Coordinates of C-alpha atoms in Angstrom, one line a residue:
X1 CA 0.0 0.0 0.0
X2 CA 1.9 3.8 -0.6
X3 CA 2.5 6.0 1.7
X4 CA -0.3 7.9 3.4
X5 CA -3.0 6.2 0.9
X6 CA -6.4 5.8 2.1
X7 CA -9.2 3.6 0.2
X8 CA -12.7 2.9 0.5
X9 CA -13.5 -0.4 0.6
X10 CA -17.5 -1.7 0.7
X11 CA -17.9 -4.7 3.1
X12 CA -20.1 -5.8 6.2
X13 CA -17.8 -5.5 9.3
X14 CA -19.2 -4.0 13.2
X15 CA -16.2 -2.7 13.8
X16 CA -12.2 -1.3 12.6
X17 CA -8.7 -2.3 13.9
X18 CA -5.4 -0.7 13.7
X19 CA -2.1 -2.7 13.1
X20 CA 0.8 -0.2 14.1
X21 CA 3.9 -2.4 12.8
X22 CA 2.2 -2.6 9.4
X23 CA 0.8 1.5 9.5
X24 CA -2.5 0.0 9.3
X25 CA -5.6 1.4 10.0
X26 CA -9.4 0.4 9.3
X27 CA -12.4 2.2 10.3
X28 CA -15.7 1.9 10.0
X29 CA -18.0 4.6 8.7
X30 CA -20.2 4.2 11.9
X31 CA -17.0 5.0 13.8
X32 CA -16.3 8.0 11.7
X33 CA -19.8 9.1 11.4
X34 CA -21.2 7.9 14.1
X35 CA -24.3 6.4 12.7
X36 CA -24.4 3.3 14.7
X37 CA -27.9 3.6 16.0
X38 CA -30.5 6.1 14.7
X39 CA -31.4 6.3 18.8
X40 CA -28.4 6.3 20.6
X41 CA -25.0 7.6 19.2
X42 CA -22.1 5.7 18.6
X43 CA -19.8 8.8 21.4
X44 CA -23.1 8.3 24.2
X45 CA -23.2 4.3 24.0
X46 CA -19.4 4.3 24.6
X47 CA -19.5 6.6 27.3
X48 CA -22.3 4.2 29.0
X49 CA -20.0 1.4 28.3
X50 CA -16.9 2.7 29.3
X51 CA -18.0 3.7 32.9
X52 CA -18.6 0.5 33.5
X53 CA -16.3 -1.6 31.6
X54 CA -13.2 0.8 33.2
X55 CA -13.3 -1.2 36.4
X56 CA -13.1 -4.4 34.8
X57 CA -10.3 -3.2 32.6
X58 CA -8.5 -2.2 36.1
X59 CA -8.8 -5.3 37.7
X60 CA -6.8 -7.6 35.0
X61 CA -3.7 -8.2 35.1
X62 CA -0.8 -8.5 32.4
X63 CA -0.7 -12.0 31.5
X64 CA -4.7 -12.8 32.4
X65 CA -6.9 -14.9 29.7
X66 CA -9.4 -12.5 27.8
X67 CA -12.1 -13.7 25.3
X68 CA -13.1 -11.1 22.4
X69 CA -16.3 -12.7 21.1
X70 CA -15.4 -12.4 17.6
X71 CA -11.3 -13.3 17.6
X72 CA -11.7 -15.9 20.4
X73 CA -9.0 -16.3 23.4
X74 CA -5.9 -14.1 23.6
X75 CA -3.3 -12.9 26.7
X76 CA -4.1 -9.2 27.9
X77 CA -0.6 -7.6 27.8
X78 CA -2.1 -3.8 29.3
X79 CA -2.7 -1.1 27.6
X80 CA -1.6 0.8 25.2
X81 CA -2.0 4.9 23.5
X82 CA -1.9 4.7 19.6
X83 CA -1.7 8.0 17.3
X84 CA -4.4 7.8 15.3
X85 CA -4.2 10.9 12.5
X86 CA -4.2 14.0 14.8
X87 CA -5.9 12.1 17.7
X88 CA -4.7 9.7 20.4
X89 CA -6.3 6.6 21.2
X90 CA -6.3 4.1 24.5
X91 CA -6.3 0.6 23.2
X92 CA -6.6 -2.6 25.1
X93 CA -3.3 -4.8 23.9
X94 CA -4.4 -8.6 22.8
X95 CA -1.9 -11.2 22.1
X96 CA -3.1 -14.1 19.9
X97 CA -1.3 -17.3 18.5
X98 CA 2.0 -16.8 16.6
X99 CA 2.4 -13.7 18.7
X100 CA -0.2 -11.4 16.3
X101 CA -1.5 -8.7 18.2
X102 CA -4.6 -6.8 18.4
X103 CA -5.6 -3.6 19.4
X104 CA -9.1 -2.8 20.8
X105 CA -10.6 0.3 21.3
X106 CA -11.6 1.3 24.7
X107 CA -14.6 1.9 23.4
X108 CA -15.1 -1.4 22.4
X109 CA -14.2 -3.0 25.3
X110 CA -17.7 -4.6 25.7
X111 CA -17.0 -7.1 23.1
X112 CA -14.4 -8.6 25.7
X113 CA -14.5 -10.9 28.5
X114 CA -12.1 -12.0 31.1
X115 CA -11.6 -16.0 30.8
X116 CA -12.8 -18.3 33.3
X117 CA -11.4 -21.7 34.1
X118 CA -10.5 -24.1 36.8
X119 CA -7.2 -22.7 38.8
X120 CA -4.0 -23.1 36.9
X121 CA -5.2 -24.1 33.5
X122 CA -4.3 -22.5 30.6
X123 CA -6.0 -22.2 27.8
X124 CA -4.6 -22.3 24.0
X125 CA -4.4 -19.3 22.2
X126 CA -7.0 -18.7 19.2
X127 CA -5.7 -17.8 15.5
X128 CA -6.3 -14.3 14.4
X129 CA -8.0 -14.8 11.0
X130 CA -8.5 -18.5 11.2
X131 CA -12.0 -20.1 11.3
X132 CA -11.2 -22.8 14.6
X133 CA -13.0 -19.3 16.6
X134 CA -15.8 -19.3 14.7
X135 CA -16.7 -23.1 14.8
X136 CA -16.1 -23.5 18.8
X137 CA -18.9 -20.9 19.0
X138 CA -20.9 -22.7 16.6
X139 CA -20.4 -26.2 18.3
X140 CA -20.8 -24.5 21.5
X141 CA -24.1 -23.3 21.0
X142 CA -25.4 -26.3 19.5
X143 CA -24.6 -28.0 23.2
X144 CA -26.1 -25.6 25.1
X145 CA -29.2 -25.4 23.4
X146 CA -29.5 -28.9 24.1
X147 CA -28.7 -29.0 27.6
X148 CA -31.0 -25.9 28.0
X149 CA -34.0 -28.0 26.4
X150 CA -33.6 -30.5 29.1
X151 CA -32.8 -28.2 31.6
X152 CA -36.1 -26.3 30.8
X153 CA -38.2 -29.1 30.7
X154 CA -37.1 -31.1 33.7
X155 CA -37.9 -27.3 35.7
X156 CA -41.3 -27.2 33.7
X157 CA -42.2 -30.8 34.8
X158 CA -41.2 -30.1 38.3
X159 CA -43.2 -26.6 38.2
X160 CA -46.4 -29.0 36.9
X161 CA -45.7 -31.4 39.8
X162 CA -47.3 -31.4 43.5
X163 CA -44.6 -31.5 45.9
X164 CA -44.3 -31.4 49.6
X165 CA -46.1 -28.4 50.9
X166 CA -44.8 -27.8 54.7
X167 CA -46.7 -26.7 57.9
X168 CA -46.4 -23.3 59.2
X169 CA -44.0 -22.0 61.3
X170 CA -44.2 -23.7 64.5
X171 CA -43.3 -21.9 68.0
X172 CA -40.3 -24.1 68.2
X173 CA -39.5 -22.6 64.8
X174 CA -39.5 -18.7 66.3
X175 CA -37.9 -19.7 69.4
X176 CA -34.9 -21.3 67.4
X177 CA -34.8 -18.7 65.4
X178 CA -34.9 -16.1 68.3
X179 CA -32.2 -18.2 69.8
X180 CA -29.1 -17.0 67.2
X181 CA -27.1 -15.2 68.9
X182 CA -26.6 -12.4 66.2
X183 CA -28.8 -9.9 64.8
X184 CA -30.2 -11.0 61.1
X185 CA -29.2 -8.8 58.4
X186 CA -32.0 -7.4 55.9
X187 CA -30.7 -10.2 53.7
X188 CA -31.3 -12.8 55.9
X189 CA -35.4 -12.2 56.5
X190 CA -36.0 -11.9 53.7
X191 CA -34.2 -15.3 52.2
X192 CA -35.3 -17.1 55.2
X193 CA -39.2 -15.6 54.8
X194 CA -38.9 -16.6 50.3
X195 CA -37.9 -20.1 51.5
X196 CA -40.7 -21.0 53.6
X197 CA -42.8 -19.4 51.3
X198 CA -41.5 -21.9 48.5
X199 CA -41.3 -25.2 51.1
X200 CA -45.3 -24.3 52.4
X201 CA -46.5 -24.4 48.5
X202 CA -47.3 -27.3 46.6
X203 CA -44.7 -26.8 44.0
X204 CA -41.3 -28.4 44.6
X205 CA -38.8 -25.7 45.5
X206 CA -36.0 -25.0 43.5
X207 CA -33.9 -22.1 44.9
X208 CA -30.1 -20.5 44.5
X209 CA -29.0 -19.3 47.9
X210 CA -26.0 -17.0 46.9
X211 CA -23.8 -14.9 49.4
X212 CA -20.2 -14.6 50.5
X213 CA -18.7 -16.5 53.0
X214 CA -19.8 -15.3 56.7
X215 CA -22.8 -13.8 55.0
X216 CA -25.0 -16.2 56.8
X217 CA -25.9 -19.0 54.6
X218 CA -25.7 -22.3 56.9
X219 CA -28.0 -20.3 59.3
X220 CA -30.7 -19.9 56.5
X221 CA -30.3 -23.8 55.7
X222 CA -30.7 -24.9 59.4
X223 CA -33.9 -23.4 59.4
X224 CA -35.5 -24.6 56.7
X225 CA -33.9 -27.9 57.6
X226 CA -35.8 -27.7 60.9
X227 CA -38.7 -26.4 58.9
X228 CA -38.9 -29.5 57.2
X229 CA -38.3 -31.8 60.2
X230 CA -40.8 -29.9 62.3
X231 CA -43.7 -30.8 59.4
X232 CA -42.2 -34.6 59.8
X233 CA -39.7 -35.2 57.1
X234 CA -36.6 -35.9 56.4
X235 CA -33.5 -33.6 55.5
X236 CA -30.2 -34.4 52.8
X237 CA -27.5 -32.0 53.4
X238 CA -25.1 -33.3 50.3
X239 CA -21.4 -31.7 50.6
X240 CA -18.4 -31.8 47.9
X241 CA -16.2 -32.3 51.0
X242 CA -15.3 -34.4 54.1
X243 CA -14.0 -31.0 55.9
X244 CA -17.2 -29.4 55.4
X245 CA -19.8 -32.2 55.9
X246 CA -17.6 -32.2 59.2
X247 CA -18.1 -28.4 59.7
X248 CA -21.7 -28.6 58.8
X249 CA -22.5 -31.2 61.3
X250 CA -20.9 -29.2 63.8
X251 CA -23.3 -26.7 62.9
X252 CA -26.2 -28.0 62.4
X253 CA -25.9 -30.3 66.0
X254 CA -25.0 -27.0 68.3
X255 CA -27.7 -25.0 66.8
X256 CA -30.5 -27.9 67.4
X257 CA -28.7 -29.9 70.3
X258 CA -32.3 -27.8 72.3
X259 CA -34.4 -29.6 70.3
X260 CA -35.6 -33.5 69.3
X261 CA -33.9 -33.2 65.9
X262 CA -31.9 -36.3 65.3
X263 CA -28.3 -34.7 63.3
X264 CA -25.8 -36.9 61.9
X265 CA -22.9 -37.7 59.4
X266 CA -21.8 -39.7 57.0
X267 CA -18.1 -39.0 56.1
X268 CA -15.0 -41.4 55.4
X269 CA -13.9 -40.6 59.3
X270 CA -16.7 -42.8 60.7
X271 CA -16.0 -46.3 60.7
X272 CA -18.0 -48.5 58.0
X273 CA -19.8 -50.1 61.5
X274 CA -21.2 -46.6 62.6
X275 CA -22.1 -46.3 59.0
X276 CA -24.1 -49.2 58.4
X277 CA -25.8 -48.1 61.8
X278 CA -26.5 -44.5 60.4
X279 CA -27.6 -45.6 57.2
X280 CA -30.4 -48.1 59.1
X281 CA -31.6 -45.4 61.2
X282 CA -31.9 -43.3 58.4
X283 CA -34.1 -45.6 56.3
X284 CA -36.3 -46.0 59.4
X285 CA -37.0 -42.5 59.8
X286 CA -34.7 -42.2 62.9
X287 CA -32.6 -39.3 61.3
X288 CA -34.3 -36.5 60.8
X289 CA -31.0 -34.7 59.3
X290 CA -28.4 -36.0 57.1
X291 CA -25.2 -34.6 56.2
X292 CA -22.5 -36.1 54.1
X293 CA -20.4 -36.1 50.8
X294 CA -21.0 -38.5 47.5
X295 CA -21.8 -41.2 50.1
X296 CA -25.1 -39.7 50.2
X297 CA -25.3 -40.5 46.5
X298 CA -24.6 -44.3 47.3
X299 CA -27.1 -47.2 46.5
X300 CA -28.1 -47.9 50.2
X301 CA -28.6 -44.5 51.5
X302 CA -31.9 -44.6 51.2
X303 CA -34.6 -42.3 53.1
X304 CA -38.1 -43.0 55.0
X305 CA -39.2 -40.1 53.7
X306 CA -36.9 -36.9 52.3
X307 CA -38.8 -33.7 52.2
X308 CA -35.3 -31.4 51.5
X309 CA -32.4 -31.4 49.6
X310 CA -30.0 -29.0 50.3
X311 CA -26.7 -29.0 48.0
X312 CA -23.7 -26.9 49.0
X313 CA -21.3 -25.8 46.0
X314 CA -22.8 -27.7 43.5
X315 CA -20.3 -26.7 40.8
X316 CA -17.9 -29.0 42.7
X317 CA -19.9 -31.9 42.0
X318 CA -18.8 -33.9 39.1
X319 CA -21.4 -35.0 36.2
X320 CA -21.9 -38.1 37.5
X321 CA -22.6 -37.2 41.2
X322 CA -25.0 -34.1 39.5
X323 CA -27.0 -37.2 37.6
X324 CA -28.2 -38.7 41.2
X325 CA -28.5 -35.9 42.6
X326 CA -31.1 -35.1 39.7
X327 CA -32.7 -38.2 40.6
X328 CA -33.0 -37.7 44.0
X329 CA -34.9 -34.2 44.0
X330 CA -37.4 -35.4 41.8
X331 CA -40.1 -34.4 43.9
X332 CA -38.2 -33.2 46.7
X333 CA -38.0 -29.3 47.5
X334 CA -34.3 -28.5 47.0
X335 CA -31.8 -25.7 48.0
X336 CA -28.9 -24.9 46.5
X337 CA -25.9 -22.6 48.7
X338 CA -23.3 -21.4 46.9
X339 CA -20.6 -18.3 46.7
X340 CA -19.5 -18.9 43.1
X341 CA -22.5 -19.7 41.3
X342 CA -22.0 -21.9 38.2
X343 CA -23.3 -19.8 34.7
X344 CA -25.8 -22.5 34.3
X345 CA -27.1 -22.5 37.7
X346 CA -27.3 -18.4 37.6
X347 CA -28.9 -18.3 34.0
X348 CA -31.5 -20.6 35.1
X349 CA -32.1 -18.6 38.1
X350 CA -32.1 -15.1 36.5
X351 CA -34.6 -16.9 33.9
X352 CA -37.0 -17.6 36.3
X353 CA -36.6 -21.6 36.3
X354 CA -35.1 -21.2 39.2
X355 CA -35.6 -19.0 42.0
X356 CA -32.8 -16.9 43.9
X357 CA -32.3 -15.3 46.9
X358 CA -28.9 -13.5 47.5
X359 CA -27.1 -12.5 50.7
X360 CA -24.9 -9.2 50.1
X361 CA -25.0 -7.3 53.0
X362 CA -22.5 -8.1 55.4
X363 CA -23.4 -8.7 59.0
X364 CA -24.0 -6.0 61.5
X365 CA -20.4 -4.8 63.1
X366 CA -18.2 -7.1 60.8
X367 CA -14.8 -5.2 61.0
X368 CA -12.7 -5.1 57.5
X369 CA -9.7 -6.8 57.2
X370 CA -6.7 -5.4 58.2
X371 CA -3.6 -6.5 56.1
X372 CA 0.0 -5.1 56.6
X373 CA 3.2 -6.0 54.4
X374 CA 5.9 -6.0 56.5
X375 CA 9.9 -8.0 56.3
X376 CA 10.0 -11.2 58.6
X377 CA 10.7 -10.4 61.5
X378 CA 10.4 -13.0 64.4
X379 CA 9.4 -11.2 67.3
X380 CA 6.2 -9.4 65.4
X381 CA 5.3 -13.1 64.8
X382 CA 5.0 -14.6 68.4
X383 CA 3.6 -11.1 69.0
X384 CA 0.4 -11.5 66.5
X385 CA 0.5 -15.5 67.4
X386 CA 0.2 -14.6 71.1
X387 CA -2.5 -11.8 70.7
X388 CA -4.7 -14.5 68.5
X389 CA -4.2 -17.7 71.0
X390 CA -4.8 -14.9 73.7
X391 CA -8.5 -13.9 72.5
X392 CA -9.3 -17.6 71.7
X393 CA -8.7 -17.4 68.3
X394 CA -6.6 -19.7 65.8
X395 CA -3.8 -18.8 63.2
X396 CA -2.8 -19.5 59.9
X397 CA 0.7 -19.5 58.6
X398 CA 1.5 -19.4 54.7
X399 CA 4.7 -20.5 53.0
X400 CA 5.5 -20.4 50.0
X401 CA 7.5 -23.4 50.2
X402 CA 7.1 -27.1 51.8
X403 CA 10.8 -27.4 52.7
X404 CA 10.0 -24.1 55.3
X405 CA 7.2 -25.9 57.2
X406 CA 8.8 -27.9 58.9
X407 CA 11.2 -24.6 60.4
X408 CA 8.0 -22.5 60.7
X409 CA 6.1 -25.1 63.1
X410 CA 9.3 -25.3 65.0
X411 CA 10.0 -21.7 65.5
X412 CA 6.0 -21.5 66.7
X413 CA 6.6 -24.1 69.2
X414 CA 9.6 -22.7 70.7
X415 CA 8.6 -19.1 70.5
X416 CA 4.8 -19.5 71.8
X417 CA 4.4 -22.4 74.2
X418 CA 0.5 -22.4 74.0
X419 CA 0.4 -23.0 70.4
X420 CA -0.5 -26.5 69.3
X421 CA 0.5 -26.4 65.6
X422 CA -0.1 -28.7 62.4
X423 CA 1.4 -29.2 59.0
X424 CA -0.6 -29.7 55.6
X425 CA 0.7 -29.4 52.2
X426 CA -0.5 -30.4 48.5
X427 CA 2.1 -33.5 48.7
X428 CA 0.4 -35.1 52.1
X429 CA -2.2 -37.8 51.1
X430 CA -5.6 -36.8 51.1
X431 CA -6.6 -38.3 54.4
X432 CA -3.7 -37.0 56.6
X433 CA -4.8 -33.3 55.1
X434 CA -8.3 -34.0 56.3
X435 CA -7.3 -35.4 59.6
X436 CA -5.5 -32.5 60.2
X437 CA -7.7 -30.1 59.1
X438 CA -10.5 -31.5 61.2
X439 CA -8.3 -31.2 64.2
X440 CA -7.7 -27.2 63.4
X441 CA -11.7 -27.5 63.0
X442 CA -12.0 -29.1 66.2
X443 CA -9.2 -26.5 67.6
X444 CA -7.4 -29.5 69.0
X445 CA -5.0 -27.5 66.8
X446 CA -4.3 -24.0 67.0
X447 CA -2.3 -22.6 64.4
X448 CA -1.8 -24.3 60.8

């Protein structure tokens, strides 16, 4: 192309792109005459987006996994200001396979999307111009709109379906209620009052109980869980892990241990003895509670009559576990708790198949977290050990390598006589991590 040449070129494309090493540019005659909507201009949609869309753009991080929905995945490498004629640009800086680069307008930023996988998986890099983009979408979409057809009609079916419909609250139900020892937050009421509203109708519940950790979840579960018990059924609490079946049972016991509900556990730290005497309880109706991991999902756990399913993380679940827990709501009310809400689980939800109820306000006198960055320095560390053990309260220490542990735990016991420490690290087998953890849970341990 010579030298400061410009051409006009009829074609269908939503928007230009500038490559700097070659001194080219193409634009868009929406972008120079700003006829992108006959409502809204092109200059006032990109100031709505760009609000927005800034604060995302300030939370990645060189390196991070971006999607742009037309070029597929690339590597964000920051940001960039291009000359553009007489005017100056910002540009988002993409890097695709075979090191191409491409420069998006901030203005455009809504066509990007940060990447979202499982920790520590990379993903490959998508081909500028090549078509491999273009059929993952198309592929994509052909699954989804599969899965949603089931998805919608196993919700419609259980919408048509009579389920359990619950008594009304009970005065046990107030006074345990009344009995935690915290104030509820707005949040709280009014999760806890769309709950029972769903359990005392005839149509199986289906609801998404989304908040951050400490935002008062488990508390909303143990009372619908002694909802359901109080109107004579049974409750499933199913768990990803051993840890938090163990923390949930802890729970769930100290917040009935008043009342006649019957709490128990089934985790791979009960012997297969007090198993089979759980699981023979259970099928007489002498449990009213349940909480456990995949166990739950086993062939002989079976119930005298399950009113409530209540799934923590289900994202954690793999497909197979998911299956059997499909089958065992079929007409059961069920409630899901959650922090990171899977896409599918929150589309359904925000598309009415599923109801949600969200917990965002934190509770009432939570102080922030303080965090200081400060050299090693010994004494500081017995100091903050000895102030936590002092106020009753446990301590987690984080290395960035095993080899230190060992050091670590031995400079704790030395330096703070009170402190009862334990070891875990990704290389210890799964049973010792969980034996140890429990014992922190437990606080037969007091700084890990």
């Amino acid at each position: 192309m010579l030298k400061q040449e410009v051409r006009l070129v009829q074609a269908s494309l939503s928007g230009g792109f500038i490559l700097p090493d070659d001194k080219f540019a193409l634009f868009t005659e929406h972008e120079i005459f700003g006829r992108r909507s006959p409502l809204v201009s092109r200059r006032e949609k990109a100031k709505k987006f760009v609000g927005l869309l800034r604060r995302d753009l300030n939370s990645l991080r060189k390196g991070d996994y971006v999607v742009h929905e037309e070029y597929g995945i690339g590597r964000f490498l920051g940001m960039e200001k291009l000359k553009i004629v007489d005017s100056t640009q910002e540009c988002v800086k993409i890097e695709y396979a075979e090191g191409d680069m491409l420069y998006v307008n901030v203005d455009y930023v809504g066509k990007l999307q940060r990447y979202a996988s499982e920790d520590g998986f990379n993903p490959k890099l998508s081909k500028l111009g090549g078509a491999e983009w273009q059929l993952m979408k198309t592929r994509a979409k052909g699954k989804l709109k599969d899965i949603a057809k089931d998805l919608i009609k196993l919700y419609a079916d259980r919408k048509k379906s009579k389920g359990v419909s619950f008594q009304k609250d009970s005065i046990w139900q107030h006074e345990l209620e009344a009995s935690f020892v915290y104030e509820d937050t707005p949040d709280q009421v009014r999760a806890t009052s769309e709950i029972k509203a769903d359990m005392e109708s005839e149509n199986p519940m289906d609801r998404l109980l989304c908040g951050d950790v400490g935002f008062g979840k488990t508390e909303v579960a143990v009372r619908a869980a002694f909802k359901a018990v109080m109107s004579g059924k049974q409750v499933a609490v199913l768990v990803p892990t051993t840890i938090l079946a163990e923390q949930h049972h802890n729970t769930f016991r100290d917040r009935l241990s008043e009342y006649a509900a019957k709490v128990e556990v089934l985790s791979r730290f009960r012997k297969k003895s007090e198993q089979k005497q759980i699981l023979e309880r259970l099928e007489k109706g002498e449990v009213d509670i349940i909480i456990g991991t995949h166990r739950l999902l086993s062939g002989d756990a079976k119930f005298h009559d399950l009113g409530l399913l209540i799934v923590d993380e289900e994202h954690r679940f793999g497909v197979e576990a998911k299956e059997k827990i499909r089958q065992l709501r079929a007409n059961v009310d069920t409630l899901y708790m959650t922090a990171t809400p899977i896409p599918r689980t929150l589309y359904m939800s925000l598309s009415s198949a599923m109801d949600i109820s969200i917990l965002q306000t934190p509770p009432a006198n939570r102080l922030p977290i303080d965090t200081y960055i400060v050299s090693f320095d010994g004494k500081l560390l017995q100091s903050v050990i000895e102030r936590e053990l002092g106020r009753g309260g446990q301590v987690y220490i984080v290395s960035d390598t095993v080899k230190d542990l060992a050091k670590l735990a031995d400079f704790v016991h030395r330096r703070v006589p009170a402190a009862k420490a334990g070891i875990i690290h990704g290389k210890m087998r799964a049973p010792e991590i969980e034996r140890t953890m429990i014992h922190f849970l437990e606080k037969k341990l007091n700084v890990l």
